[in-house]
Amino acid sequence: MWLSRVAARSFSVAAAAMQSARVYVTRKVPPDGLEVLRKSGRVQFELWDTDDPVPRAELLKKVRGVDGLLCVLTEKVDAELLDAAGPGLKVVSTMSVGYDHLSLEELKKRSLECVYCHFHLCRGIRVGYTPDVLTDAVAELTVALLLCTSRRLVEATHEAKTGGWGTWRTLWLCGYELANSTVGILGLGRIGVAIAERLKPFKVKKFIYTDVAPRPELANMINAEYVSMDELAQQSDFLTICCALTPETQGICNKNLFSKMKETSIFINTSRGGVVNQDDLYEALATGQIAGAGLDVTTPEPLPTSHPLFTLKNCVILPHIASASYTTRNAMSVLAANNLLAGLRGEPMEKELKL
């Protein structure tokens, strides 16, 4: 009974506080999301109104005393930032599907404290993220990058522009076809399924995947076979990386993986740069151990223009644009804003990361 009264009283305080909740938005996010915050009438938000990341010192200053934080993947939410924000921070909403920029352990262990009795509730800072809404955009970009890399389109464009286009030659700029190929997926989730669905009309012969465990429900959607990591490397003509960056997947695409792949294989990564050992990838590409690579993500980002990978004709590097469509980015900002508002109200978020 006592706890019920405390909970009810805390809820009333939280509801009242929501009327004037302070929120910091760390980037000039797409307008649809900002409109959600404005129309809510429930928050006062300050915006870092530029396309460039907020400087760390400025971020640490601006988060002091906020109730909510709406961030993007360039902001490291760690112990330092959480200490700067203080005990009133209730919600972190990131406009991203990845969450390796968030220190989940730090977020989890910081519990909310009842303002009346100092009773610690059993829930830490709540975290919202934006999966699913970018599935189509990422899948489309992955297919585009795969085709661009395998059919050597960047090389071909360069040759046409710089006078390399001479007489017709039988094997000049030949690439590799999807027809009758085996496509491997490392980390089968919704994005991996969406990629396979788009590749199927190209007459792909077989889809294979590996994950921490078989995922039959998703695999059945694309008729994919579960295989070991070694089998994935050995069989794949095209290997797409779709896994999250975790301590277990950090650098998982390394010399050991590349050494087992075919010399004709194409490697595509649209997940996170940290899953790839870039030194090992460079060696594999430079020596012809694999045929080509297409990367939308790197470590660091942006990748310095002096990086050796940029010297290779068989490596296509994009500036992390997989979700870069107007429709998707606006949908991400709306979801991030709604997650933030729901968290501040103490209601279920549409997409909450369970810590």
mmCIF file of C-alpha atoms in Angstrom:
data_model
loop_
_atom_site.group_PDB
_atom_site.id
_atom_site.type_symbol
_atom_site.label_atom_id
_atom_site.label_comp_id
_atom_site.label_asym_id
_atom_site.label_seq_id
_atom_site.Cartn_x
_atom_site.Cartn_y
_atom_site.Cartn_z
ATOM 1 C CA MET A 1 0.000 0.000 0.000
ATOM 2 C CA TRP A 2 2.804 2.380 0.975
ATOM 3 C CA LEU A 3 4.643 1.632 -2.262
ATOM 4 C CA SER A 4 1.427 2.157 -4.212
ATOM 5 C CA ARG A 5 0.977 5.604 -2.677
ATOM 6 C CA VAL A 6 4.610 6.442 -3.399
ATOM 7 C CA ALA A 7 4.257 5.261 -6.992
ATOM 8 C CA ALA A 8 1.046 7.237 -7.500
ATOM 9 C CA ARG A 9 2.566 10.347 -5.987
ATOM 10 C CA SER A 10 5.724 9.928 -8.105
ATOM 11 C CA PHE A 11 3.582 9.519 -11.233
ATOM 12 C CA SER A 12 1.759 12.765 -10.448
ATOM 13 C CA VAL A 13 5.056 14.581 -9.998
ATOM 14 C CA ALA A 14 6.361 13.081 -13.249
ATOM 15 C CA ALA A 15 3.215 14.119 -15.122
ATOM 16 C CA ALA A 16 3.520 17.655 -13.819
ATOM 17 C CA ALA A 17 7.207 17.788 -14.635
ATOM 18 C CA MET A 18 6.446 16.645 -18.176
ATOM 19 C CA GLN A 19 4.686 19.963 -18.769
ATOM 20 C CA SER A 20 8.042 21.712 -18.659
ATOM 21 C CA ALA A 21 10.513 18.926 -19.463
ATOM 22 C CA ARG A 22 13.848 20.193 -20.767
ATOM 23 C CA VAL A 23 15.299 18.433 -23.793
ATOM 24 C CA TYR A 24 18.541 18.890 -25.689
ATOM 25 C CA VAL A 25 18.664 17.935 -29.377
ATOM 26 C CA THR A 26 22.247 17.377 -30.473
ATOM 27 C CA ARG A 27 21.825 17.973 -34.205
ATOM 28 C CA LYS A 28 19.718 19.688 -36.838
ATOM 29 C CA VAL A 29 17.447 16.664 -37.289
ATOM 30 C CA PRO A 30 14.943 16.433 -40.183
ATOM 31 C CA PRO A 31 11.986 18.795 -39.792
ATOM 32 C CA ASP A 32 9.232 16.226 -39.234
ATOM 33 C CA GLY A 33 10.751 15.171 -35.915
ATOM 34 C CA LEU A 34 11.203 18.724 -34.680
ATOM 35 C CA GLU A 35 7.581 19.423 -35.574
ATOM 36 C CA VAL A 36 6.507 16.530 -33.337
ATOM 37 C CA LEU A 37 8.369 18.094 -30.413
ATOM 38 C CA ARG A 38 6.955 21.546 -31.103
ATOM 39 C CA LYS A 39 3.371 20.363 -31.402
ATOM 40 C CA SER A 40 3.553 18.257 -28.241
ATOM 41 C CA GLY A 41 3.457 21.368 -26.080
ATOM 42 C CA ARG A 42 5.110 19.249 -23.391
ATOM 43 C CA VAL A 43 8.794 20.043 -23.762
ATOM 44 C CA GLN A 44 11.169 22.936 -24.012
ATOM 45 C CA PHE A 45 13.949 21.913 -26.325
ATOM 46 C CA GLU A 46 17.235 23.470 -27.307
ATOM 47 C CA LEU A 47 18.733 22.502 -30.645
ATOM 48 C CA TRP A 48 22.296 22.393 -31.921
ATOM 49 C CA ASP A 49 21.119 23.914 -35.193
ATOM 50 C CA THR A 50 23.792 22.749 -37.620
ATOM 51 C CA ASP A 51 24.685 19.711 -39.710
ATOM 52 C CA ASP A 52 28.032 19.391 -37.935
ATOM 53 C CA PRO A 53 28.409 17.512 -34.630
ATOM 54 C CA VAL A 54 28.152 19.508 -31.444
ATOM 55 C CA PRO A 55 31.614 19.969 -29.863
ATOM 56 C CA ARG A 56 32.062 17.723 -26.849
ATOM 57 C CA ALA A 57 32.656 20.599 -24.411
ATOM 58 C CA GLU A 58 29.487 22.310 -25.640
ATOM 59 C CA LEU A 59 27.506 19.085 -25.359
ATOM 60 C CA LEU A 60 28.612 18.495 -21.771
ATOM 61 C CA LYS A 61 27.551 22.041 -20.908
ATOM 62 C CA LYS A 62 24.176 21.890 -22.644
ATOM 63 C CA VAL A 63 23.021 18.594 -21.123
ATOM 64 C CA ARG A 64 23.226 19.859 -17.546
ATOM 65 C CA GLY A 65 19.878 19.414 -15.868
ATOM 66 C CA VAL A 66 18.007 18.102 -18.913
ATOM 67 C CA ASP A 67 15.202 15.573 -18.638
ATOM 68 C CA GLY A 68 15.702 14.138 -22.113
ATOM 69 C CA LEU A 69 18.351 13.873 -24.807
ATOM 70 C CA LEU A 70 17.678 13.368 -28.504
ATOM 71 C CA CYS A 71 20.970 12.432 -30.138
ATOM 72 C CA VAL A 72 22.492 10.881 -33.242
ATOM 73 C CA LEU A 73 25.215 8.274 -33.635
ATOM 74 C CA THR A 74 28.105 10.764 -33.443
ATOM 75 C CA GLU A 75 27.425 11.586 -29.795
ATOM 76 C CA LYS A 76 29.113 9.325 -27.271
ATOM 77 C CA VAL A 77 26.733 8.856 -24.360
ATOM 78 C CA ASP A 78 29.040 7.625 -21.627
ATOM 79 C CA ALA A 79 29.685 8.091 -17.915
ATOM 80 C CA GLU A 80 31.139 11.555 -18.470
ATOM 81 C CA LEU A 81 28.055 12.785 -20.307
ATOM 82 C CA LEU A 82 25.631 11.154 -17.873
ATOM 83 C CA ASP A 83 27.463 12.723 -14.946
ATOM 84 C CA ALA A 84 27.261 16.093 -16.664
ATOM 85 C CA ALA A 85 23.522 15.666 -17.282
ATOM 86 C CA GLY A 86 22.821 14.833 -13.660
ATOM 87 C CA PRO A 87 20.218 12.639 -11.956
ATOM 88 C CA GLY A 88 17.234 14.233 -13.693
ATOM 89 C CA LEU A 89 17.969 12.624 -17.066
ATOM 90 C CA LYS A 90 15.146 10.174 -17.763
ATOM 91 C CA VAL A 91 15.336 9.402 -21.470
ATOM 92 C CA VAL A 92 17.954 9.101 -24.200
ATOM 93 C CA SER A 93 16.475 8.818 -27.684
ATOM 94 C CA THR A 94 18.913 8.147 -30.504
ATOM 95 C CA MET A 95 18.045 8.713 -34.141
ATOM 96 C CA SER A 96 19.800 5.542 -35.261
ATOM 97 C CA VAL A 97 19.326 1.818 -35.439
ATOM 98 C CA GLY A 98 22.831 1.210 -34.101
ATOM 99 C CA TYR A 99 23.584 1.943 -30.467
ATOM 100 C CA ASP A 100 27.290 1.256 -30.086
ATOM 101 C CA HIS A 101 27.734 4.981 -29.255
ATOM 102 C CA LEU A 102 25.715 4.454 -26.065
ATOM 103 C CA SER A 103 27.300 3.047 -22.924
ATOM 104 C CA LEU A 104 24.489 0.641 -22.075
ATOM 105 C CA GLU A 105 25.940 -0.427 -18.729
ATOM 106 C CA GLU A 106 26.206 3.176 -17.561
ATOM 107 C CA LEU A 107 22.641 3.862 -18.667
ATOM 108 C CA LYS A 108 21.344 0.741 -16.991
ATOM 109 C CA LYS A 109 22.912 1.251 -13.599
ATOM 110 C CA ARG A 110 21.712 4.829 -13.117
ATOM 111 C CA SER A 111 18.335 4.393 -11.504
ATOM 112 C CA LEU A 112 15.670 7.014 -11.037
ATOM 113 C CA GLU A 113 15.230 8.144 -7.472
ATOM 114 C CA CYS A 114 11.932 9.098 -5.872
ATOM 115 C CA VAL A 115 12.053 12.771 -4.949
ATOM 116 C CA TYR A 116 10.111 12.151 -1.711
ATOM 117 C CA CYS A 117 11.666 9.096 -0.139
ATOM 118 C CA HIS A 118 14.886 8.454 -2.051
ATOM 119 C CA PHE A 119 13.489 5.047 -2.957
ATOM 120 C CA HIS A 120 15.343 3.702 -5.990
ATOM 121 C CA LEU A 121 13.045 2.472 -8.719
ATOM 122 C CA CYS A 122 14.099 -0.622 -10.628
ATOM 123 C CA ARG A 123 14.457 1.088 -13.985
ATOM 124 C CA GLY A 124 17.427 2.998 -15.312
ATOM 125 C CA ILE A 125 17.449 5.717 -17.912
ATOM 126 C CA ARG A 126 15.206 4.619 -20.757
ATOM 127 C CA VAL A 127 16.603 4.394 -24.267
ATOM 128 C CA GLY A 128 14.744 4.762 -27.543
ATOM 129 C CA TYR A 129 16.171 3.942 -30.979
ATOM 130 C CA THR A 130 14.927 3.774 -34.567
ATOM 131 C CA PRO A 131 15.077 0.303 -36.129
ATOM 132 C CA ASP A 132 12.764 -0.951 -38.896
ATOM 133 C CA VAL A 133 11.953 2.460 -40.426
ATOM 134 C CA LEU A 134 15.278 2.430 -42.285
ATOM 135 C CA THR A 135 15.145 -1.210 -43.404
ATOM 136 C CA ASP A 136 14.079 -0.476 -46.981
ATOM 137 C CA ALA A 137 16.533 2.354 -47.492
ATOM 138 C CA VAL A 138 19.494 0.350 -46.145
ATOM 139 C CA ALA A 139 18.547 -2.698 -48.202
ATOM 140 C CA GLU A 140 18.286 -0.612 -51.380
ATOM 141 C CA LEU A 141 21.641 1.027 -50.774
ATOM 142 C CA THR A 142 23.257 -2.322 -50.013
ATOM 143 C CA VAL A 143 22.058 -3.749 -53.327
ATOM 144 C CA ALA A 144 23.213 -0.612 -55.161
ATOM 145 C CA LEU A 145 26.649 -0.824 -53.522
ATOM 146 C CA LEU A 146 26.909 -4.535 -54.306
ATOM 147 C CA LEU A 147 26.122 -3.984 -57.983
ATOM 148 C CA CYS A 148 28.371 -0.942 -58.181
ATOM 149 C CA THR A 149 31.271 -2.931 -56.724
ATOM 150 C CA SER A 150 30.756 -6.217 -58.545
ATOM 151 C CA ARG A 151 30.238 -4.579 -61.965
ATOM 152 C CA ARG A 152 33.062 -2.080 -61.365
ATOM 153 C CA LEU A 153 30.942 0.966 -62.089
ATOM 154 C CA VAL A 154 33.198 3.498 -60.341
ATOM 155 C CA GLU A 155 36.189 2.274 -62.334
ATOM 156 C CA ALA A 156 34.156 2.372 -65.536
ATOM 157 C CA THR A 157 32.952 5.923 -64.912
ATOM 158 C CA HIS A 158 36.514 7.051 -64.253
ATOM 159 C CA GLU A 159 37.766 5.440 -67.476
ATOM 160 C CA ALA A 160 35.002 7.088 -69.504
ATOM 161 C CA LYS A 161 35.777 10.512 -68.028
ATOM 162 C CA THR A 162 39.562 10.356 -68.287
ATOM 163 C CA GLY A 163 40.040 8.955 -71.788
ATOM 164 C CA GLY A 164 40.581 5.325 -70.859
ATOM 165 C CA TRP A 165 37.651 4.279 -73.031
ATOM 166 C CA GLY A 166 39.354 3.082 -76.192
ATOM 167 C CA THR A 167 38.628 0.224 -78.517
ATOM 168 C CA TRP A 168 36.323 -2.562 -77.352
ATOM 169 C CA ARG A 169 38.260 -5.222 -75.415
ATOM 170 C CA THR A 170 37.036 -8.701 -74.549
ATOM 171 C CA LEU A 171 37.810 -8.750 -70.800
ATOM 172 C CA TRP A 172 38.120 -5.039 -70.019
ATOM 173 C CA LEU A 173 36.236 -4.025 -66.848
ATOM 174 C CA CYS A 174 34.590 -7.447 -66.513
ATOM 175 C CA GLY A 175 32.883 -8.064 -63.203
ATOM 176 C CA TYR A 176 30.781 -10.715 -61.490
ATOM 177 C CA GLU A 177 27.101 -11.572 -61.920
ATOM 178 C CA LEU A 178 24.488 -12.334 -59.290
ATOM 179 C CA ALA A 179 22.815 -14.960 -61.483
ATOM 180 C CA ASN A 180 23.502 -18.495 -60.169
ATOM 181 C CA SER A 181 25.528 -17.096 -57.261
ATOM 182 C CA THR A 182 25.549 -17.810 -53.531
ATOM 183 C CA VAL A 183 24.862 -14.787 -51.344
ATOM 184 C CA GLY A 184 25.970 -14.932 -47.719
ATOM 185 C CA ILE A 185 24.549 -12.807 -44.906
ATOM 186 C CA LEU A 186 26.433 -12.264 -41.658
ATOM 187 C CA GLY A 187 23.797 -11.341 -39.073
ATOM 188 C CA LEU A 188 20.326 -12.191 -40.303
ATOM 189 C CA GLY A 189 17.781 -9.604 -39.234
ATOM 190 C CA ARG A 190 15.128 -7.561 -40.991
ATOM 191 C CA ILE A 191 17.722 -5.751 -43.096
ATOM 192 C CA GLY A 192 19.348 -9.005 -44.173
ATOM 193 C CA VAL A 193 15.956 -10.386 -45.174
ATOM 194 C CA ALA A 194 15.127 -7.192 -47.096
ATOM 195 C CA ILE A 195 18.439 -7.384 -48.963
ATOM 196 C CA ALA A 196 17.779 -11.001 -49.950
ATOM 197 C CA GLU A 197 14.257 -10.179 -51.105
ATOM 198 C CA ARG A 198 15.669 -7.544 -53.449
ATOM 199 C CA LEU A 199 18.441 -9.789 -54.733
ATOM 200 C CA LYS A 200 16.222 -12.811 -55.419
ATOM 201 C CA PRO A 201 14.929 -11.487 -58.797
ATOM 202 C CA PHE A 202 18.558 -11.443 -60.003
ATOM 203 C CA LYS A 203 18.337 -15.261 -60.106
ATOM 204 C CA VAL A 204 20.522 -15.844 -57.054
ATOM 205 C CA LYS A 205 20.930 -19.599 -56.655
ATOM 206 C CA LYS A 206 21.277 -19.799 -52.884
ATOM 207 C CA PHE A 207 21.140 -17.688 -49.727
ATOM 208 C CA ILE A 208 23.157 -18.710 -46.673
ATOM 209 C CA TYR A 209 23.640 -16.980 -43.324
ATOM 210 C CA THR A 210 25.266 -17.231 -39.947
ATOM 211 C CA ASP A 211 24.298 -15.637 -36.655
ATOM 212 C CA VAL A 212 24.726 -16.320 -32.944
ATOM 213 C CA ALA A 213 22.049 -18.992 -33.418
ATOM 214 C CA PRO A 214 19.760 -20.180 -36.233
ATOM 215 C CA ARG A 215 16.867 -17.836 -36.978
ATOM 216 C CA PRO A 216 14.384 -20.116 -38.733
ATOM 217 C CA GLU A 217 11.462 -17.677 -38.782
ATOM 218 C CA LEU A 218 13.446 -15.071 -40.712
ATOM 219 C CA ALA A 219 15.410 -17.632 -42.735
ATOM 220 C CA ASN A 220 12.219 -19.245 -43.998
ATOM 221 C CA MET A 221 11.134 -15.929 -45.481
ATOM 222 C CA ILE A 222 14.045 -16.050 -47.948
ATOM 223 C CA ASN A 223 14.730 -19.796 -47.973
ATOM 224 C CA ALA A 224 18.167 -19.257 -46.432
ATOM 225 C CA GLU A 225 20.353 -21.995 -44.992
ATOM 226 C CA TYR A 226 22.146 -21.620 -41.650
ATOM 227 C CA VAL A 227 25.884 -22.356 -41.919
ATOM 228 C CA SER A 228 29.012 -21.953 -39.820
ATOM 229 C CA MET A 229 31.222 -18.879 -40.123
ATOM 230 C CA ASP A 230 33.808 -20.864 -42.076
ATOM 231 C CA GLU A 231 31.185 -22.199 -44.477
ATOM 232 C CA LEU A 232 29.809 -18.697 -44.936
ATOM 233 C CA ALA A 233 33.249 -17.459 -46.001
ATOM 234 C CA GLN A 234 33.989 -20.445 -48.229
ATOM 235 C CA GLN A 235 30.671 -20.595 -50.078
ATOM 236 C CA SER A 236 29.706 -16.947 -50.546
ATOM 237 C CA ASP A 237 30.178 -15.296 -53.920
ATOM 238 C CA PHE A 238 28.776 -12.138 -52.347
ATOM 239 C CA LEU A 239 29.105 -11.625 -48.592
ATOM 240 C CA THR A 240 26.942 -8.931 -47.010
ATOM 241 C CA ILE A 241 27.586 -7.792 -43.449
ATOM 242 C CA CYS A 242 24.403 -6.915 -41.531
ATOM 243 C CA CYS A 243 25.308 -7.571 -37.893
ATOM 244 C CA ALA A 244 25.320 -5.088 -35.020
ATOM 245 C CA LEU A 245 28.620 -3.931 -33.562
ATOM 246 C CA THR A 246 29.112 -5.677 -30.231
ATOM 247 C CA PRO A 247 32.176 -6.884 -28.302
ATOM 248 C CA GLU A 248 31.646 -10.256 -29.997
ATOM 249 C CA THR A 249 31.515 -8.837 -33.542
ATOM 250 C CA GLN A 250 34.301 -6.267 -33.140
ATOM 251 C CA GLY A 251 36.809 -7.029 -35.918
ATOM 252 C CA ILE A 252 35.082 -10.309 -36.810
ATOM 253 C CA CYS A 253 35.739 -9.709 -40.520
ATOM 254 C CA ASN A 254 39.479 -10.198 -40.442
ATOM 255 C CA LYS A 255 42.364 -12.071 -42.057
ATOM 256 C CA ASN A 256 40.924 -15.396 -40.944
ATOM 257 C CA LEU A 257 37.635 -14.691 -42.747
ATOM 258 C CA PHE A 258 39.157 -13.199 -45.888
ATOM 259 C CA SER A 259 41.641 -16.070 -46.248
ATOM 260 C CA LYS A 260 38.744 -18.522 -46.576
ATOM 261 C CA MET A 261 36.844 -16.518 -49.185
ATOM 262 C CA LYS A 262 36.977 -17.102 -52.937
ATOM 263 C CA GLU A 263 39.266 -14.985 -55.099
ATOM 264 C CA THR A 264 36.132 -13.948 -56.993
ATOM 265 C CA SER A 265 34.164 -12.919 -53.887
ATOM 266 C CA ILE A 266 32.671 -9.495 -53.293
ATOM 267 C CA PHE A 267 32.542 -8.198 -49.697
ATOM 268 C CA ILE A 268 29.874 -5.621 -48.738
ATOM 269 C CA ASN A 269 29.528 -3.869 -45.372
ATOM 270 C CA THR A 270 26.634 -1.545 -44.542
ATOM 271 C CA SER A 271 26.475 -2.340 -40.809
ATOM 272 C CA ARG A 272 29.250 -0.738 -38.728
ATOM 273 C CA GLY A 273 32.881 -0.094 -39.579
ATOM 274 C CA GLY A 274 34.104 -1.684 -36.368
ATOM 275 C CA VAL A 275 33.140 -5.202 -37.471
ATOM 276 C CA VAL A 276 35.928 -5.085 -40.084
ATOM 277 C CA ASN A 277 39.676 -5.170 -39.544
ATOM 278 C CA GLN A 278 40.503 -2.634 -42.250
ATOM 279 C CA ASP A 279 44.206 -3.508 -42.385
ATOM 280 C CA ASP A 280 43.306 -7.117 -43.117
ATOM 281 C CA LEU A 281 40.735 -6.025 -45.693
ATOM 282 C CA TYR A 282 43.285 -3.852 -47.464
ATOM 283 C CA GLU A 283 45.712 -6.775 -47.619
ATOM 284 C CA ALA A 284 43.023 -9.093 -48.991
ATOM 285 C CA LEU A 285 42.049 -6.605 -51.696
ATOM 286 C CA ALA A 286 45.592 -5.541 -52.612
ATOM 287 C CA THR A 287 46.803 -9.121 -53.020
ATOM 288 C CA GLY A 288 43.755 -10.350 -54.917
ATOM 289 C CA GLN A 289 42.683 -12.629 -52.093
ATOM 290 C CA ILE A 290 39.150 -11.356 -52.740
ATOM 291 C CA ALA A 291 37.863 -9.544 -55.826
ATOM 292 C CA GLY A 292 36.338 -6.402 -54.360
ATOM 293 C CA ALA A 293 34.738 -4.628 -51.436
ATOM 294 C CA GLY A 294 32.009 -2.046 -51.035
ATOM 295 C CA LEU A 295 31.852 -0.134 -47.745
ATOM 296 C CA ASP A 296 29.271 2.333 -46.517
ATOM 297 C CA VAL A 297 30.807 2.353 -43.037
ATOM 298 C CA THR A 298 34.404 2.669 -41.866
ATOM 299 C CA THR A 299 36.556 3.289 -38.810
ATOM 300 C CA PRO A 300 36.920 6.151 -38.226
ATOM 301 C CA GLU A 301 34.221 8.169 -39.917
ATOM 302 C CA PRO A 302 35.002 10.070 -41.980
ATOM 303 C CA LEU A 303 37.831 7.867 -43.210
ATOM 304 C CA PRO A 304 40.943 10.024 -43.823
ATOM 305 C CA THR A 305 41.502 10.609 -47.533
ATOM 306 C CA SER A 306 45.058 9.324 -47.067
ATOM 307 C CA HIS A 307 43.812 5.883 -45.987
ATOM 308 C CA PRO A 308 45.269 3.046 -48.101
ATOM 309 C CA LEU A 309 41.802 1.691 -48.942
ATOM 310 C CA PHE A 310 41.204 4.779 -51.092
ATOM 311 C CA THR A 311 44.139 3.814 -53.309
ATOM 312 C CA LEU A 312 42.484 0.580 -54.432
ATOM 313 C CA LYS A 313 40.421 0.402 -57.605
ATOM 314 C CA ASN A 314 38.539 -2.631 -56.277
ATOM 315 C CA CYS A 315 37.248 -0.867 -53.157
ATOM 316 C CA VAL A 316 34.175 1.398 -53.294
ATOM 317 C CA ILE A 317 33.726 3.584 -50.217
ATOM 318 C CA LEU A 318 30.596 5.614 -49.477
ATOM 319 C CA PRO A 319 30.180 8.198 -46.672
ATOM 320 C CA HIS A 320 27.678 6.267 -44.501
ATOM 321 C CA ILE A 321 24.565 7.072 -46.548
ATOM 322 C CA ALA A 322 22.568 3.831 -46.285
ATOM 323 C CA SER A 323 19.568 5.513 -44.652
ATOM 324 C CA ALA A 324 19.946 8.733 -46.639
ATOM 325 C CA SER A 325 16.561 9.129 -48.270
ATOM 326 C CA TYR A 326 14.256 12.017 -47.437
ATOM 327 C CA THR A 327 11.462 9.625 -46.485
ATOM 328 C CA THR A 328 13.575 7.492 -44.186
ATOM 329 C CA ARG A 329 15.456 10.261 -42.413
ATOM 330 C CA ASN A 330 12.205 12.098 -41.642
ATOM 331 C CA ALA A 331 10.637 8.846 -40.406
ATOM 332 C CA MET A 332 13.662 8.271 -38.160
ATOM 333 C CA SER A 333 13.388 11.759 -36.678
ATOM 334 C CA VAL A 334 9.660 11.325 -36.009
ATOM 335 C CA LEU A 335 10.231 7.972 -34.302
ATOM 336 C CA ALA A 336 13.075 9.399 -32.211
ATOM 337 C CA ALA A 337 10.867 12.316 -31.129
ATOM 338 C CA ASN A 338 7.919 10.055 -30.274
ATOM 339 C CA ASN A 339 10.190 7.698 -28.325
ATOM 340 C CA LEU A 340 11.478 10.671 -26.353
ATOM 341 C CA LEU A 341 8.011 12.005 -25.543
ATOM 342 C CA ALA A 342 6.683 8.582 -24.543
ATOM 343 C CA GLY A 343 9.647 8.029 -22.257
ATOM 344 C CA LEU A 344 9.158 11.388 -20.580
ATOM 345 C CA ARG A 345 5.469 10.569 -20.030
ATOM 346 C CA GLY A 346 6.370 7.209 -18.530
ATOM 347 C CA GLU A 347 4.537 5.415 -21.348
ATOM 348 C CA PRO A 348 5.703 2.536 -23.586
ATOM 349 C CA MET A 349 7.958 3.685 -26.399
ATOM 350 C CA GLU A 350 7.305 2.582 -29.940
ATOM 351 C CA LYS A 351 10.900 1.312 -30.127
ATOM 352 C CA GLU A 352 12.683 0.941 -26.805
ATOM 353 C CA LEU A 353 16.036 -0.685 -26.284
ATOM 354 C CA LYS A 354 15.675 -3.073 -23.368
ATOM 355 C CA LEU A 355 18.725 -2.741 -21.160
#
